Each structure stands twice: as C-alpha cells, then as structure tokens.
Coordinates of C-alpha atoms in Angstrom, one line a residue:
Chain A
M24 CA -33.3 7.9 -17.8
H25 CA -35.9 5.8 -16.6
G26 CA -35.2 2.8 -14.9
P27 CA -34.1 2.1 -10.9
R28 CA -33.0 5.5 -9.3
L29 CA -31.0 3.8 -6.4
N30 CA -27.9 2.5 -8.3
I31 CA -25.9 0.3 -5.6
L32 CA -22.3 -0.7 -6.7
I33 CA -21.1 -3.6 -4.6
G34 CA -17.5 -6.0 -5.6
A35 CA -14.3 -7.8 -4.5
F36 CA -11.8 -5.3 -2.8
G37 CA -10.0 -3.2 -5.0
S38 CA -12.3 -3.7 -8.2
G39 CA -12.5 0.0 -8.9
K40 CA -16.4 0.8 -7.1
T41 CA -15.2 4.1 -6.1
E42 CA -13.6 5.2 -9.5
V43 CA -17.2 3.9 -11.2
A44 CA -19.1 5.3 -8.7
I45 CA -18.0 8.5 -9.3
N46 CA -18.3 8.6 -13.1
Y47 CA -21.3 7.7 -13.1
A48 CA -22.4 10.1 -10.9
L49 CA -21.2 12.5 -12.7
Q50 CA -22.4 11.2 -15.9
L51 CA -25.9 11.4 -14.6
K52 CA -25.3 14.8 -13.5
R53 CA -24.2 16.1 -16.7
R54 CA -27.5 14.0 -18.2
G55 CA -29.3 16.7 -15.9
E56 CA -30.6 14.6 -13.1
K57 CA -30.4 15.7 -9.1
V58 CA -27.4 13.0 -8.1
G59 CA -26.9 11.9 -4.5
L60 CA -23.2 9.6 -3.9
V61 CA -23.5 7.7 -1.1
D62 CA -20.0 7.0 0.6
L63 CA -20.6 3.6 2.1
D64 CA -17.2 2.4 2.4
I65 CA -16.5 0.8 6.1
V66 CA -13.2 -1.2 5.1
N67 CA -10.9 1.1 3.6
P68 CA -9.9 4.6 5.5
F69 CA -8.0 5.4 2.1
F70 CA -8.8 6.1 -1.3
R71 CA -12.2 7.3 -1.0
S72 CA -14.9 9.3 -2.6
R73 CA -15.3 11.3 0.8
E74 CA -11.9 13.3 0.1
L75 CA -13.3 14.6 -3.1
K76 CA -16.0 16.0 -1.4
A77 CA -15.3 19.6 -2.3
F78 CA -14.9 19.2 -6.2
L79 CA -18.3 16.7 -6.5
R80 CA -20.5 19.6 -4.9
S81 CA -18.8 22.1 -7.1
K82 CA -19.8 20.0 -9.8
G83 CA -23.4 19.6 -8.7
V84 CA -23.2 16.1 -6.9
Q85 CA -24.3 15.5 -3.7
L86 CA -21.7 13.5 -1.3
V87 CA -22.7 12.2 2.2
S88 CA -20.4 9.9 3.9
A89 CA -19.4 9.8 7.4
Q90 CA -20.7 10.9 10.2
D91 CA -19.5 14.5 10.4
G92 CA -16.4 15.0 12.0
L93 CA -15.2 11.2 11.4
E94 CA -14.2 11.1 7.7
A95 CA -11.1 10.3 8.2
A96 CA -11.1 7.8 10.9
D97 CA -11.3 4.3 10.8
L98 CA -14.8 3.5 12.6
P99 CA -17.9 2.2 10.3
A100 CA -19.8 5.7 11.2
L101 CA -22.0 6.5 8.9
S102 CA -24.6 9.5 8.2
P103 CA -27.9 9.4 8.9
R104 CA -28.4 12.0 6.7
I105 CA -27.9 8.6 4.0
F106 CA -31.8 8.5 4.2
A107 CA -32.5 11.5 3.4
F108 CA -31.3 10.4 -0.2
L109 CA -33.3 7.4 0.2
Q110 CA -36.1 8.8 0.6
N111 CA -36.6 11.4 -1.6
T112 CA -37.4 10.1 -4.9
A113 CA -36.5 13.1 -7.3
Y114 CA -32.7 12.4 -6.6
Q115 CA -30.9 9.2 -8.2
V116 CA -28.5 8.0 -5.8
V117 CA -25.5 6.0 -6.3
L118 CA -24.1 4.4 -3.4
D119 CA -20.7 3.3 -3.4
V120 CA -19.9 0.1 -0.7
G121 CA -17.3 -1.3 1.1
G122 CA -15.3 -4.1 -0.4
D123 CA -16.0 -8.1 -0.7
P124 CA -18.8 -9.4 1.7
V125 CA -17.8 -7.9 4.8
G126 CA -18.2 -4.1 2.9
A127 CA -21.5 -5.1 1.7
R128 CA -22.7 -5.6 5.5
A129 CA -23.4 -1.6 5.3
L130 CA -26.4 -2.5 3.0
G131 CA -28.3 -4.3 5.5
R132 CA -28.9 -1.6 7.4
F133 CA -31.2 -0.2 4.8
E134 CA -33.0 -3.1 3.6
E135 CA -36.4 -1.3 4.1
Y136 CA -35.7 1.2 1.4
F137 CA -34.7 -1.7 -1.2
S138 CA -37.9 -3.5 -0.6
Q139 CA -40.0 -0.7 -1.1
E140 CA -38.3 0.2 -4.9
P141 CA -36.8 -1.6 -7.3
Y142 CA -33.0 -0.8 -7.2
N143 CA -30.0 -1.8 -9.6
L144 CA -27.2 -4.0 -8.0
W145 CA -24.1 -3.9 -10.0
L146 CA -21.2 -6.0 -9.4
V147 CA -17.6 -4.2 -10.7
I148 CA -15.7 -6.7 -11.6
N149 CA -11.8 -6.2 -12.6
P150 CA -10.6 -9.8 -13.5
Y151 CA -6.9 -8.5 -13.1
R152 CA -7.7 -8.6 -9.2
P153 CA -6.0 -11.3 -7.2
G154 CA -9.3 -13.8 -6.9
C155 CA -11.5 -12.5 -9.3
S156 CA -9.3 -14.0 -12.2
T157 CA -11.9 -16.4 -13.7
P158 CA -15.9 -16.8 -13.7
E159 CA -16.4 -19.5 -11.6
E160 CA -14.8 -16.9 -8.4
L161 CA -16.7 -14.5 -9.7
Y162 CA -19.9 -16.4 -9.7
E163 CA -18.8 -17.6 -5.5
L164 CA -18.2 -13.9 -4.9
A165 CA -21.4 -12.7 -6.0
R166 CA -23.6 -15.3 -3.9
R167 CA -21.0 -14.5 -0.9
L168 CA -22.3 -10.6 -1.7
E169 CA -25.9 -11.1 -2.1
E170 CA -26.2 -13.2 0.9
T171 CA -24.3 -10.6 2.7
S172 CA -26.5 -7.8 1.3
K173 CA -29.7 -9.6 1.5
L174 CA -30.3 -8.3 -2.2
Q175 CA -30.3 -9.8 -5.6
I176 CA -27.0 -8.9 -8.2
N177 CA -28.8 -7.6 -11.6
G178 CA -26.3 -6.4 -13.7
V179 CA -22.6 -6.8 -13.7
I180 CA -20.0 -3.5 -14.6
D181 CA -16.6 -4.5 -16.9
N182 CA -13.6 -2.5 -15.1
T183 CA -11.2 -4.5 -16.3
N184 CA -8.1 -2.8 -16.1
L185 CA -4.4 -3.2 -15.3
G186 CA -3.8 0.9 -14.4
N187 CA -1.6 2.8 -16.6
E188 CA -0.3 -0.4 -18.1
T189 CA -3.8 -1.5 -20.1
T190 CA -3.8 -2.7 -23.0
A191 CA -6.3 -3.8 -26.0
E192 CA -5.3 -6.9 -25.5
I193 CA -5.9 -6.8 -21.7
R194 CA -9.1 -5.3 -22.4
T195 CA -10.4 -7.9 -24.4
T196 CA -9.0 -10.8 -22.1
G197 CA -11.6 -9.2 -19.4
A198 CA -14.2 -8.4 -21.2
R199 CA -14.5 -12.3 -22.2
I200 CA -13.9 -13.3 -18.3
V201 CA -17.0 -10.6 -17.2
D202 CA -19.1 -12.1 -20.2
E203 CA -19.1 -15.6 -18.9
A204 CA -19.1 -14.7 -15.5
A205 CA -22.5 -12.6 -16.0
R206 CA -23.5 -15.8 -18.3
L207 CA -23.1 -17.9 -15.1
L208 CA -25.0 -15.4 -13.2
T209 CA -28.2 -14.7 -15.7
V210 CA -27.8 -11.6 -15.6
P211 CA -26.7 -8.5 -18.0
V212 CA -23.3 -6.6 -18.2
V213 CA -24.9 -3.4 -17.9
M214 CA -21.6 -1.3 -19.0
R215 CA -17.9 -1.1 -20.2
T216 CA -15.7 0.9 -18.4
V217 CA -12.9 3.2 -20.8
A218 CA -10.0 5.4 -19.3
P219 CA -9.0 7.6 -22.3
P220 CA -6.3 7.5 -23.7
Q221 CA -7.4 3.9 -24.2
T222 CA -10.5 2.9 -26.4
W223 CA -12.9 0.1 -26.9
S224 CA -15.2 -0.4 -29.6
A225 CA -18.6 -1.3 -28.3
A226 CA -20.8 -3.5 -29.6
A227 CA -24.9 -2.5 -30.3
G228 CA -26.5 -1.6 -27.0
E229 CA -23.3 -1.6 -24.7
A230 CA -22.7 1.0 -22.4
I231 CA -19.6 2.8 -22.0
L232 CA -18.8 4.9 -19.2
S233 CA -15.4 7.0 -19.7
L234 CA -13.5 7.6 -16.9
E235 CA -11.6 10.2 -15.5
L236 CA -9.4 9.2 -12.8
F237 CA -9.9 10.4 -9.3
M238 CA -8.5 7.9 -7.0
T239 CA -4.8 9.5 -7.7
A240 CA -1.6 8.9 -5.9
P241 CA -0.6 12.5 -4.7
W242 CA 2.3 12.3 -7.7
E243 CA -0.3 12.2 -10.2
T244 CA -2.6 15.1 -11.9
S245 CA -5.9 14.2 -10.6
P246 CA -9.1 16.0 -12.6
A247 CA -10.2 17.5 -9.1
G248 CA -7.5 19.6 -8.9
E249 CA -4.2 19.9 -6.3
V250 CA -6.6 20.8 -3.2
S251 CA -3.8 20.8 -0.9
E252 CA -1.5 22.9 -2.6
D253 CA -0.9 25.9 -0.3
E254 CA -3.6 25.6 2.4
Chain B
M28 CA 3.7 -15.2 -15.3
E29 CA 0.7 -12.1 -16.1
K30 CA 1.1 -9.2 -14.1
I31 CA -2.2 -7.9 -12.0
M32 CA -3.3 -5.0 -10.3
M33 CA -2.5 -5.3 -6.2
K34 CA -2.8 -3.2 -3.3
G35 CA 1.2 -2.4 -2.0
N36 CA 0.1 -4.3 1.2
E37 CA -1.3 -6.9 -0.6
A38 CA 1.3 -7.7 -2.3
L39 CA 3.8 -7.8 0.4
A40 CA 1.8 -10.6 1.9
E41 CA 2.1 -12.4 -1.3
G42 CA 5.8 -11.5 -1.7
A43 CA 6.7 -13.3 1.5
I44 CA 4.7 -16.4 1.0
R45 CA 6.8 -16.4 -2.2
A46 CA 9.6 -15.5 -0.5
G47 CA 9.0 -19.2 2.1
C48 CA 7.3 -17.3 4.6
R49 CA 5.5 -19.8 6.7
F50 CA 4.9 -18.0 9.9
F51 CA 3.5 -14.7 10.4
A52 CA 2.0 -13.0 13.8
G53 CA 0.6 -9.9 14.2
Y54 CA -1.8 -7.4 15.8
P55 CA -4.3 -5.3 13.6
I56 CA -3.8 -1.5 13.1
T57 CA -4.4 0.6 10.2
P58 CA -2.9 1.3 7.7
Q59 CA -1.6 -2.0 7.3
N60 CA -4.3 -4.6 8.0
E61 CA -4.4 -6.2 4.3
V62 CA -1.6 -8.1 5.7
P63 CA -2.9 -10.3 8.3
E64 CA -5.8 -9.9 6.5
Y65 CA -4.6 -11.6 3.4
M66 CA -1.9 -13.9 5.8
S67 CA -4.7 -15.2 7.4
R68 CA -6.6 -16.5 4.3
R69 CA -3.0 -17.5 2.7
M70 CA -1.1 -19.1 5.2
P71 CA -3.5 -22.1 5.5
E72 CA -3.2 -22.7 1.7
V73 CA 0.5 -22.9 2.0
D74 CA 0.5 -24.7 5.4
G75 CA 2.0 -21.5 6.8
V76 CA 1.1 -20.5 10.4
F77 CA -1.0 -17.1 10.9
L78 CA -1.5 -15.7 14.3
Q79 CA -3.5 -12.8 15.7
A80 CA -1.5 -12.5 18.6
E81 CA -2.9 -10.4 21.9
S82 CA -0.4 -7.8 21.3
E83 CA 2.3 -6.5 19.8
V84 CA 4.9 -7.7 22.2
S85 CA 3.5 -11.0 22.0
A86 CA 3.4 -10.9 18.1
I87 CA 7.3 -10.1 18.0
N88 CA 8.5 -12.6 20.7
M89 CA 6.8 -15.4 18.9
V90 CA 8.5 -14.0 15.6
Y91 CA 11.4 -14.4 17.7
G92 CA 10.4 -17.8 18.7
A93 CA 10.0 -18.7 14.9
G94 CA 12.7 -17.7 13.7
G95 CA 15.0 -19.3 15.8
A96 CA 13.6 -22.6 14.9
G97 CA 14.6 -22.0 11.5
C98 CA 11.3 -20.9 10.1
R99 CA 11.2 -17.7 7.7
A100 CA 9.3 -15.4 10.0
M101 CA 7.5 -12.0 10.0
T102 CA 5.4 -9.4 11.6
S103 CA 4.3 -6.2 9.9
S104 CA 2.2 -3.2 12.3
S105 CA 2.1 0.0 11.7
S106 CA 4.4 3.4 13.3
P107 CA 2.9 2.7 17.5
G108 CA 2.5 -1.1 17.3
I109 CA 6.4 -0.7 15.7
S110 CA 7.4 1.1 18.9
L111 CA 5.5 -1.6 21.2
K112 CA 8.0 -4.2 19.1
Q113 CA 11.1 -2.8 20.2
E114 CA 12.0 -4.3 23.0
G115 CA 11.4 -7.6 21.2
I116 CA 13.3 -6.3 17.7
S117 CA 16.5 -5.4 20.2
Y118 CA 16.3 -9.1 21.3
I119 CA 16.2 -10.6 18.1
A120 CA 18.9 -8.9 17.0
C121 CA 21.3 -9.6 19.7
A122 CA 20.3 -13.4 19.4
Q123 CA 20.9 -12.9 15.6
V124 CA 18.0 -14.3 14.8
P125 CA 16.7 -13.6 10.7
C126 CA 13.2 -12.2 10.7
V127 CA 11.2 -9.9 8.7
I128 CA 9.3 -6.5 10.3
V129 CA 7.3 -4.6 8.2
N130 CA 6.5 -1.0 9.3
V131 CA 3.2 0.8 7.3
A132 CA 4.0 3.9 8.8
R133 CA 1.5 6.5 9.5
G134 CA 1.2 9.5 11.3
G135 CA 2.7 10.2 14.3
P136 CA 3.7 10.9 17.3
G137 CA 1.5 9.4 20.2
L138 CA -1.7 7.7 18.4
G139 CA -1.2 10.3 15.4
G140 CA -3.7 9.6 12.8
L141 CA -3.8 7.8 9.8
T142 CA -2.3 9.5 7.0
S143 CA 1.2 8.4 5.3
S144 CA 4.5 9.3 7.2
Q145 CA 7.8 9.4 6.9
A146 CA 8.5 10.1 10.7
D147 CA 9.7 6.7 11.4
Y148 CA 13.5 7.0 9.6
F149 CA 15.1 7.8 13.0
Q150 CA 13.6 4.4 14.8
A151 CA 13.9 2.3 11.4
T152 CA 17.6 2.9 10.6
K153 CA 19.5 4.4 14.3
G154 CA 18.4 1.6 16.4
G155 CA 14.8 2.1 17.7
G156 CA 15.1 -0.7 20.6
H157 CA 18.2 -0.4 23.2
G158 CA 21.3 -0.8 22.8
D159 CA 23.8 -0.7 19.3
Y160 CA 22.4 -3.3 17.0
R161 CA 21.1 -2.8 13.0
L162 CA 18.3 -3.8 11.3
I163 CA 18.4 -4.0 7.4
V164 CA 16.1 -1.4 6.2
F165 CA 14.4 -1.5 2.6
S166 CA 12.0 1.2 1.4
P167 CA 9.8 0.4 -1.4
G168 CA 8.9 3.1 -4.2
T169 CA 7.1 1.0 -6.1
V170 CA 4.1 -1.9 -5.7
Q171 CA 6.4 -4.5 -7.7
E172 CA 9.8 -3.1 -5.5
M173 CA 7.2 -4.5 -2.4
V174 CA 7.0 -8.1 -3.8
D175 CA 11.2 -7.5 -4.9
L176 CA 12.3 -6.2 -1.8
I177 CA 10.6 -8.6 0.9
G178 CA 12.2 -11.5 -1.0
L179 CA 15.6 -9.9 -0.3
A180 CA 14.8 -8.9 3.0
F181 CA 13.9 -12.7 3.9
D182 CA 17.6 -13.3 1.9
K183 CA 19.3 -11.1 3.5
A184 CA 18.2 -11.5 7.0
D185 CA 19.2 -15.0 6.6
E186 CA 22.2 -14.6 5.3
Y187 CA 23.3 -12.4 7.6
R188 CA 21.6 -13.8 10.8
N189 CA 19.7 -10.4 10.7
P190 CA 16.8 -8.7 11.4
A191 CA 15.5 -7.2 7.8
M192 CA 13.1 -4.1 8.0
I193 CA 10.5 -2.8 5.2
L194 CA 9.7 0.7 5.9
S195 CA 6.6 1.2 3.9
D196 CA 4.1 3.8 4.2
A197 CA 0.2 4.5 4.2
I198 CA 0.3 5.6 0.8
M199 CA 2.4 2.8 -0.7
G200 CA 0.5 0.1 1.1
Q201 CA -2.5 1.0 -0.1
M202 CA -2.2 2.3 -3.6
M203 CA -2.7 -0.1 -6.5
E204 CA -0.3 -0.8 -9.0
P205 CA 0.1 -3.8 -11.8
V206 CA 2.9 -6.7 -10.1
V207 CA 4.8 -9.5 -11.6
L208 CA 4.8 -12.2 -8.8
P209 CA 7.9 -14.5 -8.6
E210 CA 7.5 -18.3 -8.8
M211 CA 7.5 -19.9 -5.3
R212 CA 10.8 -20.3 -3.3
D213 CA 11.9 -24.0 -2.6
L214 CA 11.6 -24.1 0.9
Q215 CA 14.5 -27.1 1.3
Q216 CA 17.0 -25.0 -0.2
I217 CA 16.8 -23.0 3.3
N218 CA 19.3 -24.4 5.3
K219 CA 19.8 -23.0 8.6
P220 CA 22.4 -25.1 10.8
W221 CA 22.0 -22.9 13.8
A222 CA 19.0 -23.0 14.4
T223 CA 16.7 -25.0 17.6
T224 CA 15.7 -27.7 15.7
G225 CA 15.5 -30.5 17.8
M226 CA 19.5 -32.1 18.4
K227 CA 19.2 -35.4 16.6
N228 CA 22.4 -36.4 15.8
R229 CA 24.0 -33.0 16.6
G230 CA 25.2 -30.5 19.4
Q231 CA 23.1 -27.8 21.3
N232 CA 22.0 -24.7 19.8
L233 CA 21.7 -22.1 22.0
I234 CA 19.7 -19.2 21.3
N235 CA 19.9 -16.1 23.7
S236 CA 20.2 -12.6 23.7
L237 CA 22.4 -12.9 27.4
G238 CA 25.8 -11.5 28.2
L239 CA 26.2 -11.1 31.9
L240 CA 29.7 -11.5 31.7
P241 CA 31.6 -8.1 30.7
E242 CA 33.9 -10.3 28.7
D243 CA 30.6 -11.9 26.9
L244 CA 29.0 -9.2 25.9
V245 CA 31.9 -7.2 24.7
R246 CA 32.3 -10.6 22.5
I247 CA 28.9 -10.7 21.6
N248 CA 28.9 -6.8 21.2
Q249 CA 32.6 -7.0 18.9
E250 CA 30.6 -9.9 16.9
L251 CA 27.3 -7.7 15.6
Q252 CA 30.3 -4.6 14.4
E253 CA 31.5 -7.0 12.7
K254 CA 28.8 -8.1 11.1
Y255 CA 27.5 -4.5 10.6
K256 CA 30.5 -3.6 8.9
R257 CA 30.4 -6.6 6.2
I258 CA 26.4 -5.3 5.4
E259 CA 27.5 -2.2 5.2
A260 CA 30.5 -2.5 2.9
N261 CA 28.1 -5.7 0.8
E262 CA 24.5 -4.4 0.9
V263 CA 24.2 -0.5 -0.2
R264 CA 21.2 -0.1 -2.9
Y265 CA 20.2 3.0 -4.2
A266 CA 18.6 4.1 -8.0
V267 CA 19.5 7.5 -9.9
E268 CA 17.9 9.3 -12.2
D269 CA 19.5 11.6 -14.4
V270 CA 21.8 12.4 -12.2
D271 CA 25.1 13.2 -14.5
D272 CA 24.6 16.6 -16.0
A273 CA 22.3 17.5 -12.8
D274 CA 23.1 20.3 -10.8
L275 CA 20.7 19.9 -8.2
V276 CA 20.0 16.1 -7.1
L277 CA 16.8 15.5 -5.3
V278 CA 17.2 12.9 -2.4
A279 CA 13.8 11.0 -1.4
Y280 CA 12.8 7.7 -0.5
G281 CA 9.6 5.7 -0.8
T282 CA 6.5 7.9 -1.3
S283 CA 8.5 11.1 -1.8
S284 CA 10.4 9.7 -4.7
R285 CA 7.6 9.4 -6.4
I286 CA 6.7 13.2 -5.5
A287 CA 10.2 14.2 -6.0
R288 CA 10.5 12.6 -8.9
S289 CA 7.1 14.2 -10.6
A290 CA 8.7 17.6 -9.6
M291 CA 11.8 16.5 -11.0
G292 CA 9.9 16.7 -14.5
L293 CA 8.2 19.9 -14.1
A294 CA 11.8 21.1 -13.4
R295 CA 13.6 19.9 -16.7
K296 CA 10.7 21.0 -19.0
E297 CA 12.1 24.5 -17.7
G298 CA 15.2 23.7 -18.7
K299 CA 16.6 22.9 -14.6
K300 CA 18.9 20.1 -14.6
V301 CA 17.6 18.3 -12.0
G302 CA 18.7 14.5 -10.9
L303 CA 17.3 11.8 -8.5
L304 CA 19.2 9.4 -6.1
R305 CA 16.7 7.4 -4.0
P306 CA 18.3 5.3 -1.3
I307 CA 16.1 1.7 -1.4
T308 CA 18.6 0.8 1.7
L309 CA 18.2 2.9 4.1
W310 CA 20.2 1.5 6.6
P311 CA 22.9 0.8 4.8
F312 CA 22.6 4.2 3.6
P313 CA 24.2 5.4 0.0
K314 CA 27.0 7.4 2.3
Q315 CA 29.1 6.9 -0.7
P316 CA 27.0 8.0 -3.7
L317 CA 26.6 10.9 -2.6
A318 CA 30.0 11.8 -1.1
D319 CA 30.8 11.3 -4.8
L320 CA 28.0 13.3 -6.3
A321 CA 28.8 16.2 -3.8
A322 CA 32.6 15.9 -4.8
A323 CA 31.6 16.3 -8.7
G324 CA 30.1 19.5 -7.6
K325 CA 25.7 18.6 -7.0
R326 CA 24.0 20.1 -4.8
F327 CA 21.0 18.3 -3.0
L328 CA 17.7 18.9 -2.2
V329 CA 15.8 16.4 0.4
V330 CA 12.4 15.8 0.3
E331 CA 10.9 13.6 3.6
M332 CA 7.1 13.4 4.6
S333 CA 8.5 14.4 7.9
V334 CA 10.0 17.6 9.5
G335 CA 13.5 16.4 8.3
Q336 CA 15.5 13.0 9.6
M337 CA 17.5 11.6 6.5
V338 CA 18.3 15.2 5.4
E339 CA 20.7 14.2 8.3
D340 CA 22.7 11.1 6.9
V341 CA 22.8 12.9 3.4
I342 CA 24.5 15.8 5.3
L343 CA 26.8 13.4 7.1
A344 CA 27.5 11.9 3.9
V345 CA 28.4 15.1 2.1
N346 CA 30.2 16.2 5.0
D347 CA 30.3 20.1 3.8
R348 CA 31.3 19.4 0.8
S349 CA 28.4 20.9 -1.1
K350 CA 25.0 22.2 0.2
V351 CA 21.9 20.3 1.6
D352 CA 18.8 21.8 1.3
F353 CA 15.4 20.3 2.4
F354 CA 11.7 20.3 2.2
G355 CA 9.5 18.5 4.1
V356 CA 6.0 18.5 5.9
P357 CA 4.7 17.8 9.4
N358 CA 3.2 14.4 9.6
G359 CA -0.8 14.5 8.9
A360 CA 0.5 16.4 5.6
V361 CA 1.9 15.2 2.0
P362 CA 4.2 17.5 -0.1
T363 CA 3.0 18.0 -3.3
V364 CA 4.2 17.8 -6.6
R365 CA 3.9 21.4 -6.8
Q366 CA 5.7 22.3 -3.2
V367 CA 8.3 20.4 -4.5
Y368 CA 8.9 22.0 -8.0
N369 CA 8.2 25.8 -6.3
R370 CA 11.1 24.9 -4.0
I371 CA 13.8 23.7 -6.8
M372 CA 12.9 26.8 -8.4
E373 CA 13.6 28.5 -5.4
I374 CA 17.3 26.8 -5.4
L375 CA 18.5 26.6 -8.8

C-alpha cells in the first residue's frame, strides 16, 4: 500500500464512519501494516470504537481514544498518545472523526501534522441518512466539513445501507447519489462498502471494503464476541 | 414513503413534529441530546418553537403553558432531568393538560452514568411526583415504534387531556434502524375547546391545579380517577410472540425485550417452549393478558435492565396463579442474550 499513511474519515452524524474505520484498520493490518486507529469522536458517547479496545488489540490494531479513565464519559478529552501515532511514520493511521462539522472540529488540533505530510480525507456517505439524500446536500455538507477541519476532502466512501434491510436496489440507488456527489466535489469514489451476505459487483478499479459489523446492539452477535458475559 | 436510517432519538423528534408538535422546551443531558438538537434545527422549518430552557424545571413549566394554550407540546430529558421535572408533571396531570414527556433513561441512582437503564419504571408508572395521578406510559421496542408511539402519545394525551410519557433508554435512543415516517398531521384537525386561547366569543377557560376547598379537591381527584379507569379499560397495549404453546413466557419491554427475544430464539432451537409478552403501555399495564396466561398454566420470567421493578406488577397480575421468576442486572450493566438464555435453561 502506497499513498498517504494518514487516513482521515469524516462525514455526517451516523454515516457509519466508525464501522468503516474499524474495518479499514483491520484490512490494513491484514496487509501487514502497523496500524493505529484513532478515535476522535468527541460528539457521541455511544457506539464508539473504544468499546472494542481489547478486541482490536488482540488483532494487532492499536487503538487510542480518550484520556485513560475517561473512555465512558461524554467529555471532549482526547489522549496525548494520539501525537505518538501521528509522528511515527512506521504506522498507518486511521482517524475516526466525530459526526458533522462539530465533530470535525477535533481535527483542528492536529493541523500541523496534516500540513507536513499528505493525507487522505475521505467523506463517508450513507444517502439513506436524513440530510444526505441528494448530491447537493452532500456537497454542502462536504464544504462545511472542510471549513471546520481546514482540510481538503480528496475522496468519498460509498457506505450506502439500510441496516439489515439493505437490498440490491437500495445499494444501486445509493451508489448513484454517491457518484453524483463525488462528481460535484471533483473527487473519486475511493471505496464502496458491502456487508455480507449482501454483494456488490465492483466496476474495474473499484475498491470494495467487505464489512464485519462491530457496532452491534446487545441482542445481536458481534464478531468481537460477547465481552460482558459472566464478568 | 421510502425508508431511511434513523437513530432512535432522531426518529422520536421527527415523529413528534409530524404528529403536530410545535413547541419543545428542554435542557441538555446525555443520552437524549439528539432530541433537542434535532428539534432546534427542525422546529423553525415548521413555524414551531424550540426553546433551550435555563433548567429542567423551567422546561416542564413552559410545556405546561404551551399545552394549556392548546399547542402540542413536549419536553425530553434523561433520568436525573426527569426527576427534576416531577413537580411540574404533577401540576400538569392535575390541571389535565395534554403534553408528551420523553425519558431516554440512563443508569442511576444519583448522577449515575451514561449506560442504558430501565430503573425509572417506578418513577414513570407510579406517579413520580406528588399526589394520586397517572401518566400514560409508552415503551418503544424498535426505532420504528419511536415514530409510531410518539404520534399515538400525542393523540392519547389530547383525547384524555392527560400527560403521556415515552420511556425509552440510552440503547433505544442511540441505535439506528430503518424507519418509515408518516405524513405531516393536519394541525387544523386538532381542536381543543378547553384551551386558553383568548376569550373572544366564549366564556372563560381556566387551567390550574388548585383545590383549596376540601370538596373541590375531592371533586378534582374523583374526576381524575374516573378518567384513569377509562384509560385502563381502553388503552392497554402489548405484543405477544409464541405464547400459545409456551411453558415459559418472558415478560420484557424496550431494550430488554430485544435481548429476551434473542434468548427465546436460542432456547426454541433447543426445543424449549418459550414465548414473549412485551408490554407496549407500561401504564396502563397489561394485567389481564398476564392473568389469562397464568390461568392457562404458563410460568413467567421477567427480564429487566434494573434489579427488579416491573416484576412487581407482573406478580400482582399473576396473583399467585403461577410462578414468576426474575432476571435483572444492576445499572451500569446490560443483560446479555447468553445470561438470559442460561436463566431460561435453569428454569425449564
């Protein structure tokens, strides 16, 4: 894998950034990279990658999130260890940023690193979320995210889904909206996600990220296992 | 209408707007913050009022005023904030003002934590504030039900001139599921001749919760109790699954009902005859269906995300006709499917 080692995922609240970030980090690990996953979510104290810390460690992915001891708090307290990953060029870094422009604000703190080396800033899109259903809305969102983060979006990730009710038709409709948004933004669609058993026949040169779903409800089976059992 | 993915809290807010809610007052507290945030964006688009109050006490009293003026009004909060609202809720109940109160419950007691909880059942169904009064309490079990039940809550609140509550929890509020949204309600259809809308060509409408003369207070209370009887007779809602052949019926609402259903599935695979009764209204409580199942020889296992509150109502409904077991967890923890399954296997 060549290209920038800093991979920043931004997007609307609830667009699936965390799920994509975890899966992308695991994919990089499987390719033999050293991987750091940075949870920059200062917006939402639920369904965050920090809940999977032990599982990710067992897979060789280093996770950094909140200041130690504050993982379960609704405080915008980030760990100083984030700097270690940003500085260590041996690492591929995936940054999972909180939703909406308010979440992207957390990136401002790390601006100096992004001005020193190239980065991927990828907009994660699910057109089946409110406020994301037209290319124009997505264009506006992208511009506001760029304004807050002071960075340039250079790719979009098509994360079209309707949860476990995703059909081929929904997937195709979503892909069309994402393609049009990418065209307005003049950036490529760098990746499309697919959660098996759903399938997607990739066009030539299209990268597919096959998703295992980790952000599960307590009554669903998580690939990370049932962590709270009989503790 | 096409389906979209929504978080429980967002679905609740949009559902309220579509049900005709045009006044929201609230105060920030996790894990309900998406409700006021959504309302702050959406209310101006429908010529409604979003107001971030200076406190929970102010918010509930603003809802009292807006509801009294005939507007479909709501507030939302999470457990400690709902505790603060109780005085206002008692006043609203006495004054017979319709409104909707949303509790996206979190772990308690005290300041507690941000984890999901069902330990506010007593507070929601047994009064909460002072005096002999009741709320109509709905418990959504899916994100779709957030939308459906908040619409119903506004309708029933108006029909009975009584405050209604949606008792949700952190998991229900934060999880995402596909939903279909209803069309916008026609506000012209909502007619409230008792509301304080300015006298014009009619007599005075008075809304208060005062009964200084003993006979006045007795009359007010008799009127309320009369109304509660009608609600109990007409508004019980619940869902059953696989109870006909069941030896054991799980009783659970909201998040616990989802966990219980998965555990039921595992047990059925092992040939165990397990069913599920899910109360949708927590008050009025589905006493009769439970009594009927007890009379038919079913045993019960109540599953709650607390150390046991609804179980007391199940025991009262069953009234020694059958055996009632309980599985719960202290706040901070969420019951796992495996734990509930293990409890089922111990019993059967």
